[in-house]
Amino acid sequence: MFRISQYIADLLDPSPPAVAAPARRRVLPGPVVIWNLIRRCNLACKHCYTTSADIDFPGELSTREVFAVMDDLKASGVRVLILSGGEPLLRPDIFDIALRATSMGFYVGLSSNGTLITEDNIDAIEAVGFDYVGVSLDGLGDTHDAFRRSAGSFEQSLKGVRLCREREIKVGLRFTLTQDNYHDFPDLLKLMDGEGVDKFYLSHLNYGGRGNRNRRADAVFAMTREAMELLFETCLERLRAGRPAEFVTGNNDADGVYLLHWARRRFPERAECLRVRLAQWGGNASGVNIANIDNLGNVHPDTFWWHYSLGNVRRRPFSEIWNDLSDPLMAGLKQNPRPVKGRCARCAYLDVCNGNTRVRAHQVTGDPWAEDPGCYLTDEEIGLPAETWRERAAPPLARPLSKPGF
Ligand code: SF4
């Protein structure tokens, strides 16, 4: 996760740059665990990475098993749990799980589609004391409903947001940017402001597209760049107006490098200080500071690696699975710098971005260490000579990752 507002606030800070220390990547005592407790969902969203449906999926972890894993996570140094799904509120024991997690001292987030946050359960949601509730909105009104394939879901989700606000539960909007909802993005930022919501998470679609293409001309990349500019400027404007809000992004670590280029234009005198801080952040953290446990107990380096299991918490403790470097993918993810190839290997900002999203490289080329096809920066922006792209035949489509193969 890339915390834009934190860095832009630093750019505005008139005190002298405090960052003289060498850039050293931050490794947490235990990863942030995104835990898909249930695959069932009352919606069937177009971009759902868990391909959920409104049916029960067999073999999910029982309450007792979840509690046992929680004990192990605590002992492994994990401090943050994001309870997700499917729709986590469909799990009958969700409040038992969440209450136990908060009482154990975890920072606990709830990632919901918002439609099931109602007058009937808002007391229970409040009683848990979630540190954060994230509600997904994919645009306004009809745009959202079309994405969610459910008429009226926008109003239901917004009602969920409002109920949380009324109870002073920290709630944020989660927005996945695509070509089909890009037009709603500015209005969604206005909606956030109007509703008094003070956190906005922009998730980039895990878009791979074609391999070596002209980044300057690519429509999706152009939209991404415009969206990022709007996010930076909105964040800056709110800070200057004394109404700070949290703006964060995910699934494209090139965002850090793009922010640096923006800062070089807007705050040239503070940009080099920012560069040091961005290297300390260190870019993509899948398999290091981010972990995922799916509904069946399989552990993955992040939520997009569901086709690749590192092990199952029913058979091995999480801590053992997580630290087992005999797994070639984990060994590479934990290596610093990662064994990336192509333009990522030659990038002048590899220390800031860390080679971005490996699952995207793997899905497009079959090689988890190939350059990330979702990088929206031009060659000049990553310190290479002017674009030398040339059209090539489309690379092979995603194929399953087999461990012995790399
Ligand atoms: S070239 Fe690779 S390492 Fe550099 S910014 Fe793009 S994705 Fe990140």
Short mmCIF file of C-alpha atoms and ligand atoms in Angstrom, two decimals:
data_model
loop_
_atom_site.label_atom_id
_atom_site.label_comp_id
_atom_site.label_asym_id
_atom_site.label_seq_id
_atom_site.Cartn_x
_atom_site.Cartn_y
_atom_site.Cartn_z
CA MET A 1 0.00 0.00 0.00
CA PHE A 2 1.36 3.41 -0.97
CA ARG A 3 0.48 6.22 1.43
CA ILE A 4 0.38 9.30 -0.78
CA SER A 5 -0.89 11.74 1.84
CA GLN A 6 1.97 10.98 4.21
CA TYR A 7 4.55 11.91 1.55
CA ILE A 8 2.72 14.99 0.29
CA ALA A 9 2.34 16.23 3.89
CA ASP A 10 6.12 15.91 4.21
CA LEU A 11 6.57 18.00 1.07
CA LEU A 12 4.55 20.79 2.69
CA ASP A 13 6.38 20.57 5.99
CA PRO A 14 8.49 23.71 6.25
CA SER A 15 10.95 22.14 8.71
CA PRO A 16 14.30 21.09 7.25
CA PRO A 17 14.45 17.59 5.81
CA ALA A 18 15.04 15.14 8.63
CA VAL A 19 16.07 12.35 6.33
CA ALA A 20 19.82 12.14 6.31
CA ALA A 21 19.85 8.44 7.11
CA PRO A 22 20.64 6.00 4.34
CA ALA A 23 17.68 4.54 2.53
CA ARG A 24 16.91 1.24 4.16
CA ARG A 25 13.88 -0.80 3.29
CA ARG A 26 11.46 -1.25 6.19
CA VAL A 27 10.65 -4.84 7.08
CA LEU A 28 7.83 -5.30 9.62
CA PRO A 29 8.13 -7.85 12.46
CA GLY A 30 5.28 -9.74 10.81
CA PRO A 31 3.37 -9.12 7.59
CA VAL A 32 0.00 -7.41 7.28
CA VAL A 33 -2.32 -10.38 6.76
CA ILE A 34 -5.25 -10.02 4.39
CA TRP A 35 -7.48 -12.88 5.39
CA ASN A 36 -10.22 -14.03 3.04
CA LEU A 37 -12.33 -15.75 5.69
CA ILE A 38 -15.15 -16.67 3.33
CA ARG A 39 -15.53 -16.88 -0.43
CA ARG A 40 -19.27 -16.49 -0.50
CA CYS A 41 -20.49 -13.06 -1.57
CA ASN A 42 -23.93 -11.58 -2.15
CA LEU A 43 -22.54 -9.80 -5.25
CA ALA A 44 -20.64 -11.01 -8.32
CA CYS A 45 -18.35 -8.13 -9.24
CA LYS A 46 -16.64 -8.00 -12.63
CA HIS A 47 -13.12 -7.60 -11.22
CA CYS A 48 -13.41 -9.95 -8.21
CA TYR A 49 -10.08 -11.71 -7.67
CA THR A 50 -11.66 -14.50 -5.63
CA THR A 51 -14.33 -15.30 -8.25
CA SER A 52 -16.87 -15.42 -5.46
CA ALA A 53 -20.53 -16.34 -5.79
CA ASP A 54 -23.58 -16.44 -3.57
CA ILE A 55 -23.11 -20.08 -2.61
CA ASP A 56 -21.33 -21.82 0.24
CA PHE A 57 -17.83 -23.01 -0.61
CA PRO A 58 -16.86 -26.27 1.10
CA GLY A 59 -13.81 -26.76 3.28
CA GLU A 60 -13.51 -23.28 4.79
CA LEU A 61 -11.72 -22.83 8.13
CA SER A 62 -13.94 -23.36 11.16
CA THR A 63 -14.15 -20.85 14.00
CA ARG A 64 -11.87 -23.01 16.10
CA GLU A 65 -9.31 -23.26 13.27
CA VAL A 66 -9.43 -19.50 12.70
CA PHE A 67 -8.74 -18.91 16.40
CA ALA A 68 -5.77 -21.30 16.34
CA VAL A 69 -4.31 -19.54 13.29
CA MET A 70 -4.82 -16.21 15.02
CA ASP A 71 -2.72 -17.40 17.97
CA ASP A 72 0.03 -18.43 15.60
CA LEU A 73 -0.14 -15.13 13.71
CA LYS A 74 0.22 -13.24 16.97
CA ALA A 75 3.23 -15.34 17.94
CA SER A 76 4.74 -14.71 14.47
CA GLY A 77 4.79 -10.96 14.96
CA VAL A 78 1.72 -10.18 12.86
CA ARG A 79 0.08 -6.97 14.08
CA VAL A 80 -2.48 -6.17 11.38
CA LEU A 81 -5.38 -8.32 10.17
CA ILE A 82 -7.65 -7.26 7.33
CA LEU A 83 -10.75 -9.45 7.44
CA SER A 84 -12.02 -9.90 3.91
CA GLY A 85 -13.94 -12.27 1.65
CA GLY A 86 -16.07 -12.82 -0.40
CA GLU A 87 -18.19 -10.70 1.85
CA PRO A 88 -16.90 -11.19 5.39
CA LEU A 89 -20.22 -10.10 6.95
CA LEU A 90 -21.78 -13.27 5.50
CA ARG A 91 -19.68 -15.37 7.85
CA PRO A 92 -21.97 -16.19 10.81
CA ASP A 93 -19.03 -16.02 13.27
CA ILE A 94 -17.53 -12.80 11.88
CA PHE A 95 -18.14 -10.82 15.07
CA ASP A 96 -16.69 -13.59 17.29
CA ILE A 97 -13.58 -13.64 15.11
CA ALA A 98 -13.30 -9.86 14.96
CA LEU A 99 -13.86 -9.43 18.71
CA ARG A 100 -11.21 -12.00 19.51
CA ALA A 101 -8.80 -10.29 17.11
CA THR A 102 -9.28 -6.86 18.67
CA SER A 103 -9.03 -8.29 22.20
CA MET A 104 -5.71 -9.89 21.20
CA GLY A 105 -4.43 -6.46 20.27
CA PHE A 106 -4.41 -6.78 16.49
CA TYR A 107 -5.17 -3.75 14.37
CA VAL A 108 -8.32 -5.07 12.69
CA GLY A 109 -9.74 -3.86 9.40
CA LEU A 110 -12.92 -5.03 7.72
CA SER A 111 -13.03 -5.07 3.95
CA SER A 112 -16.67 -5.13 2.84
CA ASN A 113 -18.84 -4.34 -0.15
CA GLY A 114 -20.94 -2.32 2.29
CA THR A 115 -24.33 -3.63 1.20
CA LEU A 116 -24.75 -5.73 4.34
CA ILE A 117 -23.91 -2.95 6.80
CA THR A 118 -27.40 -2.15 8.06
CA GLU A 119 -29.33 -0.92 11.08
CA ASP A 120 -29.50 -4.58 12.15
CA ASN A 121 -25.77 -5.11 12.58
CA ILE A 122 -24.28 -1.65 13.05
CA ASP A 123 -24.38 -2.09 16.84
CA ALA A 124 -22.32 -5.27 16.52
CA ILE A 125 -19.90 -3.61 14.08
CA GLU A 126 -19.48 -0.72 16.49
CA ALA A 127 -19.01 -3.09 19.45
CA VAL A 128 -16.10 -4.85 17.74
CA GLY A 129 -14.14 -1.63 17.58
CA PHE A 130 -12.78 -2.16 14.07
CA ASP A 131 -9.83 0.11 13.47
CA TYR A 132 -11.00 0.63 9.94
CA VAL A 133 -13.87 -0.38 7.67
CA GLY A 134 -13.20 -0.21 3.92
CA VAL A 135 -16.22 -0.11 1.62
CA SER A 136 -15.82 -0.66 -2.12
CA LEU A 137 -17.41 1.80 -4.53
CA ASP A 138 -16.64 1.40 -8.22
CA GLY A 139 -18.17 4.62 -9.40
CA LEU A 140 -21.41 6.45 -8.92
CA GLY A 141 -24.93 5.01 -9.21
CA ASP A 142 -25.34 3.01 -12.38
CA THR A 143 -21.60 2.63 -12.97
CA HIS A 144 -21.20 0.98 -9.60
CA ASP A 145 -24.32 -1.15 -10.02
CA ALA A 146 -23.11 -2.38 -13.42
CA PHE A 147 -19.71 -3.34 -11.95
CA ARG A 148 -21.36 -5.05 -9.02
CA ARG A 149 -24.02 -6.60 -11.28
CA SER A 150 -26.66 -5.61 -8.76
CA ALA A 151 -29.20 -2.81 -9.18
CA GLY A 152 -29.40 -0.64 -6.08
CA SER A 153 -26.09 -1.82 -4.64
CA PHE A 154 -24.58 1.68 -4.84
CA GLU A 155 -27.29 3.09 -2.56
CA GLN A 156 -26.93 0.14 -0.18
CA SER A 157 -23.15 0.53 0.03
CA LEU A 158 -23.44 4.28 0.54
CA LYS A 159 -25.94 3.66 3.31
CA GLY A 160 -23.40 1.35 4.94
CA VAL A 161 -20.81 4.11 4.75
CA ARG A 162 -23.23 6.59 6.31
CA LEU A 163 -24.13 4.22 9.15
CA CYS A 164 -20.45 3.85 9.97
CA ARG A 165 -19.97 7.62 9.86
CA GLU A 166 -22.92 8.14 12.22
CA ARG A 167 -21.27 5.79 14.74
CA GLU A 168 -17.88 7.47 14.20
CA ILE A 169 -16.38 4.24 12.91
CA LYS A 170 -13.39 5.03 10.70
CA VAL A 171 -14.60 4.24 7.21
CA GLY A 172 -12.93 4.64 3.85
CA LEU A 173 -13.82 4.20 0.20
CA ARG A 174 -12.06 1.61 -1.95
CA PHE A 175 -12.11 2.24 -5.68
CA THR A 176 -10.71 -0.01 -8.41
CA LEU A 177 -9.78 2.09 -11.41
CA THR A 178 -10.68 0.74 -14.86
CA GLN A 179 -11.41 2.13 -18.33
CA ASP A 180 -15.13 1.71 -17.60
CA ASN A 181 -15.32 3.77 -14.40
CA TYR A 182 -12.54 6.28 -14.96
CA HIS A 183 -15.09 8.95 -15.90
CA ASP A 184 -16.64 8.75 -12.39
CA PHE A 185 -13.38 9.13 -10.51
CA PRO A 186 -13.44 12.94 -10.03
CA ASP A 187 -17.05 12.79 -8.79
CA LEU A 188 -16.24 9.96 -6.45
CA LEU A 189 -13.57 12.14 -4.84
CA LYS A 190 -16.21 14.85 -4.46
CA LEU A 191 -18.62 12.33 -2.95
CA MET A 192 -15.97 11.31 -0.45
CA ASP A 193 -15.55 14.93 0.58
CA GLY A 194 -19.31 15.55 0.77
CA GLU A 195 -19.89 12.46 2.90
CA GLY A 196 -17.14 13.44 5.33
CA VAL A 197 -15.14 10.29 4.57
CA ASP A 198 -11.45 10.83 5.22
CA LYS A 199 -9.81 7.82 3.59
CA PHE A 200 -9.65 6.89 -0.07
CA TYR A 201 -7.95 3.80 -1.45
CA LEU A 202 -7.36 3.63 -5.18
CA SER A 203 -6.63 0.13 -6.36
CA HIS A 204 -5.14 -0.26 -9.80
CA LEU A 205 -6.67 -3.06 -11.76
CA ASN A 206 -4.14 -5.84 -12.11
CA TYR A 207 -3.96 -4.98 -15.79
CA GLY A 208 -1.33 -6.69 -17.86
CA GLY A 209 -2.31 -5.89 -21.41
CA ARG A 210 0.28 -6.44 -24.09
CA GLY A 211 3.94 -6.77 -23.35
CA ASN A 212 6.32 -4.29 -24.92
CA ARG A 213 4.03 -1.50 -26.04
CA ASN A 214 4.19 2.24 -26.32
CA ARG A 215 3.57 3.46 -22.82
CA ARG A 216 3.11 7.01 -23.94
CA ALA A 217 0.25 6.08 -26.29
CA ASP A 218 -1.44 3.41 -24.19
CA ALA A 219 -4.96 4.55 -23.23
CA VAL A 220 -5.02 2.72 -19.92
CA PHE A 221 -1.65 4.13 -18.93
CA ALA A 222 -2.78 7.66 -19.90
CA MET A 223 -5.84 7.29 -17.66
CA THR A 224 -3.74 5.95 -14.83
CA ARG A 225 -1.40 8.93 -15.06
CA GLU A 226 -4.27 11.40 -15.11
CA ALA A 227 -5.92 9.67 -12.16
CA MET A 228 -2.70 9.82 -10.18
CA GLU A 229 -2.26 13.53 -10.94
CA LEU A 230 -5.80 14.17 -9.73
CA LEU A 231 -5.19 12.17 -6.58
CA PHE A 232 -1.97 14.06 -5.81
CA GLU A 233 -3.57 17.44 -6.45
CA THR A 234 -6.68 16.59 -4.40
CA CYS A 235 -4.54 15.45 -1.52
CA LEU A 236 -2.43 18.61 -1.71
CA GLU A 237 -5.49 20.84 -1.92
CA ARG A 238 -7.06 19.25 1.15
CA LEU A 239 -3.86 19.55 3.13
CA ARG A 240 -3.54 23.21 2.20
CA ALA A 241 -7.18 23.79 3.14
CA GLY A 242 -6.63 22.26 6.58
CA ARG A 243 -8.87 19.27 5.76
CA PRO A 244 -6.36 16.46 5.52
CA ALA A 245 -7.50 13.05 4.34
CA GLU A 246 -5.72 9.78 3.76
CA PHE A 247 -5.11 8.89 0.13
CA VAL A 248 -3.52 5.54 -0.54
CA THR A 249 -3.04 3.34 -3.60
CA GLY A 250 -2.36 -0.32 -4.21
CA ASN A 251 -1.39 -2.81 -6.92
CA ASN A 252 1.00 -0.55 -8.80
CA ASP A 253 4.18 0.40 -6.98
CA ALA A 254 5.30 2.58 -9.88
CA ASP A 255 3.04 5.11 -8.10
CA GLY A 256 5.97 5.96 -5.82
CA VAL A 257 8.17 6.85 -8.79
CA TYR A 258 5.36 8.82 -10.40
CA LEU A 259 4.88 10.80 -7.20
CA LEU A 260 8.60 11.57 -7.21
CA HIS A 261 8.37 12.99 -10.74
CA TRP A 262 5.34 15.03 -9.71
CA ALA A 263 7.23 16.37 -6.70
CA ARG A 264 10.20 17.31 -8.91
CA ARG A 265 7.82 19.57 -10.83
CA ARG A 266 5.84 20.91 -7.87
CA PHE A 267 8.36 20.91 -4.99
CA PRO A 268 11.80 20.67 -6.62
CA GLU A 269 13.65 21.76 -3.46
CA ARG A 270 12.22 18.83 -1.45
CA ALA A 271 12.17 16.12 -4.07
CA GLU A 272 15.49 14.51 -3.20
CA CYS A 273 14.43 14.19 0.42
CA LEU A 274 11.28 12.49 -0.83
CA ARG A 275 13.37 10.11 -2.90
CA VAL A 276 15.19 8.91 0.22
CA ARG A 277 11.90 8.40 2.03
CA LEU A 278 10.45 6.46 -0.88
CA ALA A 279 13.44 4.14 -0.92
CA GLN A 280 12.86 3.56 2.79
CA TRP A 281 9.29 2.57 1.95
CA GLY A 282 10.78 0.22 -0.64
CA GLY A 283 7.91 -0.48 -3.03
CA ASN A 284 6.24 -3.80 -3.51
CA ALA A 285 6.03 -5.84 -0.31
CA SER A 286 4.23 -9.02 -1.39
CA GLY A 287 5.73 -12.01 0.41
CA VAL A 288 7.58 -9.69 2.81
CA ASN A 289 5.28 -7.20 4.54
CA ILE A 290 2.05 -8.47 2.94
CA ALA A 291 0.57 -11.96 3.27
CA ASN A 292 -2.70 -13.56 2.31
CA ILE A 293 -4.60 -16.49 3.78
CA ASP A 294 -7.49 -17.76 1.70
CA ASN A 295 -10.79 -19.25 2.86
CA LEU A 296 -9.34 -22.78 2.81
CA GLY A 297 -6.26 -21.86 4.83
CA ASN A 298 -3.80 -21.67 1.95
CA VAL A 299 -1.10 -19.02 2.37
CA HIS A 300 -0.17 -16.79 -0.58
CA PRO A 301 2.33 -13.94 -1.05
CA ASP A 302 -0.62 -11.60 -1.68
CA THR A 303 -4.27 -11.77 -2.72
CA PHE A 304 -3.51 -12.08 -6.45
CA TRP A 305 -1.44 -15.28 -6.08
CA TRP A 306 -4.38 -17.58 -5.34
CA HIS A 307 -3.13 -20.00 -8.01
CA TYR A 308 0.07 -20.49 -6.02
CA SER A 309 -0.06 -21.87 -2.48
CA LEU A 310 2.92 -21.66 -0.17
CA GLY A 311 1.34 -24.14 2.24
CA ASN A 312 -1.78 -24.61 4.33
CA VAL A 313 -2.24 -23.46 7.92
CA ARG A 314 -4.13 -26.69 8.69
CA ARG A 315 -0.94 -28.63 8.10
CA ARG A 316 1.87 -26.21 9.01
CA PRO A 317 1.99 -23.16 11.26
CA PHE A 318 1.86 -19.86 9.39
CA SER A 319 5.26 -18.85 10.75
CA GLU A 320 6.91 -21.95 9.24
CA ILE A 321 5.24 -21.45 5.88
CA TRP A 322 6.11 -17.78 5.79
CA ASN A 323 9.79 -18.22 6.55
CA ASP A 324 10.39 -21.22 4.30
CA LEU A 325 12.78 -19.98 1.65
CA SER A 326 12.96 -23.37 -0.05
CA ASP A 327 9.95 -22.09 -1.98
CA PRO A 328 11.48 -20.44 -5.10
CA LEU A 329 8.84 -17.72 -5.35
CA MET A 330 9.24 -16.71 -1.70
CA ALA A 331 13.03 -16.81 -1.98
CA GLY A 332 12.85 -14.38 -4.90
CA LEU A 333 10.28 -12.10 -3.29
CA LYS A 334 12.36 -11.83 -0.13
CA GLN A 335 15.59 -11.21 -2.05
CA ASN A 336 16.78 -7.62 -2.14
CA PRO A 337 16.95 -6.52 -4.88
CA ARG A 338 14.55 -9.02 -6.40
CA PRO A 339 15.82 -10.99 -9.42
CA VAL A 340 13.74 -8.97 -11.86
CA LYS A 341 14.48 -8.74 -15.57
CA GLY A 342 13.93 -6.42 -18.52
CA ARG A 343 13.27 -2.73 -17.92
CA CYS A 344 12.67 -3.37 -14.19
CA ALA A 345 16.26 -4.65 -13.88
CA ARG A 346 17.56 -1.53 -15.64
CA CYS A 347 15.24 0.91 -13.88
CA ALA A 348 16.92 3.72 -11.93
CA TYR A 349 14.13 3.47 -9.32
CA LEU A 350 14.16 -0.24 -8.58
CA ASP A 351 14.92 0.64 -4.95
CA VAL A 352 11.71 2.73 -4.80
CA CYS A 353 9.37 0.37 -6.66
CA ASN A 354 10.93 -3.07 -6.03
CA GLY A 355 9.89 -4.33 -9.44
CA ASN A 356 6.19 -3.75 -8.88
CA THR A 357 3.63 -6.54 -9.18
CA ARG A 358 5.20 -9.92 -9.88
CA VAL A 359 1.93 -11.74 -10.42
CA ARG A 360 1.18 -9.42 -13.35
CA ALA A 361 4.54 -10.27 -14.94
CA HIS A 362 3.83 -13.93 -14.43
CA GLN A 363 0.32 -13.80 -15.85
CA VAL A 364 1.47 -12.10 -19.04
CA THR A 365 4.77 -13.90 -19.69
CA GLY A 366 4.78 -17.02 -17.51
CA ASP A 367 7.93 -15.70 -15.81
CA PRO A 368 7.41 -14.15 -12.34
CA TRP A 369 10.64 -12.16 -12.70
CA ALA A 370 9.91 -10.59 -16.09
CA GLU A 371 9.42 -6.81 -16.23
CA ASP A 372 6.03 -5.67 -14.96
CA PRO A 373 3.80 -5.02 -18.01
CA GLY A 374 1.63 -2.75 -15.83
CA CYS A 375 4.37 -0.11 -15.37
CA TYR A 376 2.91 3.09 -16.75
CA LEU A 377 6.14 5.10 -16.69
CA THR A 378 8.01 5.99 -19.87
CA ASP A 379 11.59 4.86 -20.41
CA GLU A 380 12.81 8.42 -19.73
CA GLU A 381 10.96 8.40 -16.43
CA ILE A 382 12.78 5.29 -15.27
CA GLY A 383 16.19 6.65 -16.35
CA LEU A 384 16.52 4.84 -19.67
CA PRO A 385 17.14 6.41 -23.08
CA ALA A 386 14.01 7.64 -24.89
CA GLU A 387 11.44 4.97 -25.59
CA THR A 388 12.82 2.16 -27.70
CA TRP A 389 9.58 0.21 -27.72
CA ARG A 390 8.48 -1.76 -30.70
CA GLU A 391 5.31 -3.66 -31.27
CA ARG A 392 5.61 -7.35 -30.77
CA ALA A 393 3.17 -10.19 -31.05
CA ALA A 394 1.03 -10.44 -27.94
CA PRO A 395 2.75 -12.57 -25.30
CA PRO A 396 1.20 -15.84 -24.23
CA LEU A 397 -1.79 -15.63 -21.96
CA ALA A 398 -1.60 -16.50 -18.30
CA ARG A 399 -0.69 -20.03 -17.50
CA PRO A 400 -0.49 -21.75 -14.13
CA LEU A 401 2.74 -21.37 -12.23
CA SER A 402 4.41 -24.67 -11.51
CA LYS A 403 7.00 -24.55 -8.77
CA PRO A 404 9.76 -26.56 -10.47
CA GLY A 405 9.47 -24.36 -13.56
CA PHE A 406 11.49 -21.39 -12.32
S1 SF4 B 1 10.40 -0.25 -14.59
FE1 SF4 B 1 9.83 -1.81 -13.10
S2 SF4 B 1 10.95 -1.20 -11.24
FE2 SF4 B 1 10.91 0.60 -12.57
S3 SF4 B 1 9.10 1.78 -11.97
FE3 SF4 B 1 8.48 0.44 -13.64
S4 SF4 B 1 7.69 -1.40 -12.66
FE4 SF4 B 1 8.90 -0.28 -11.13
#
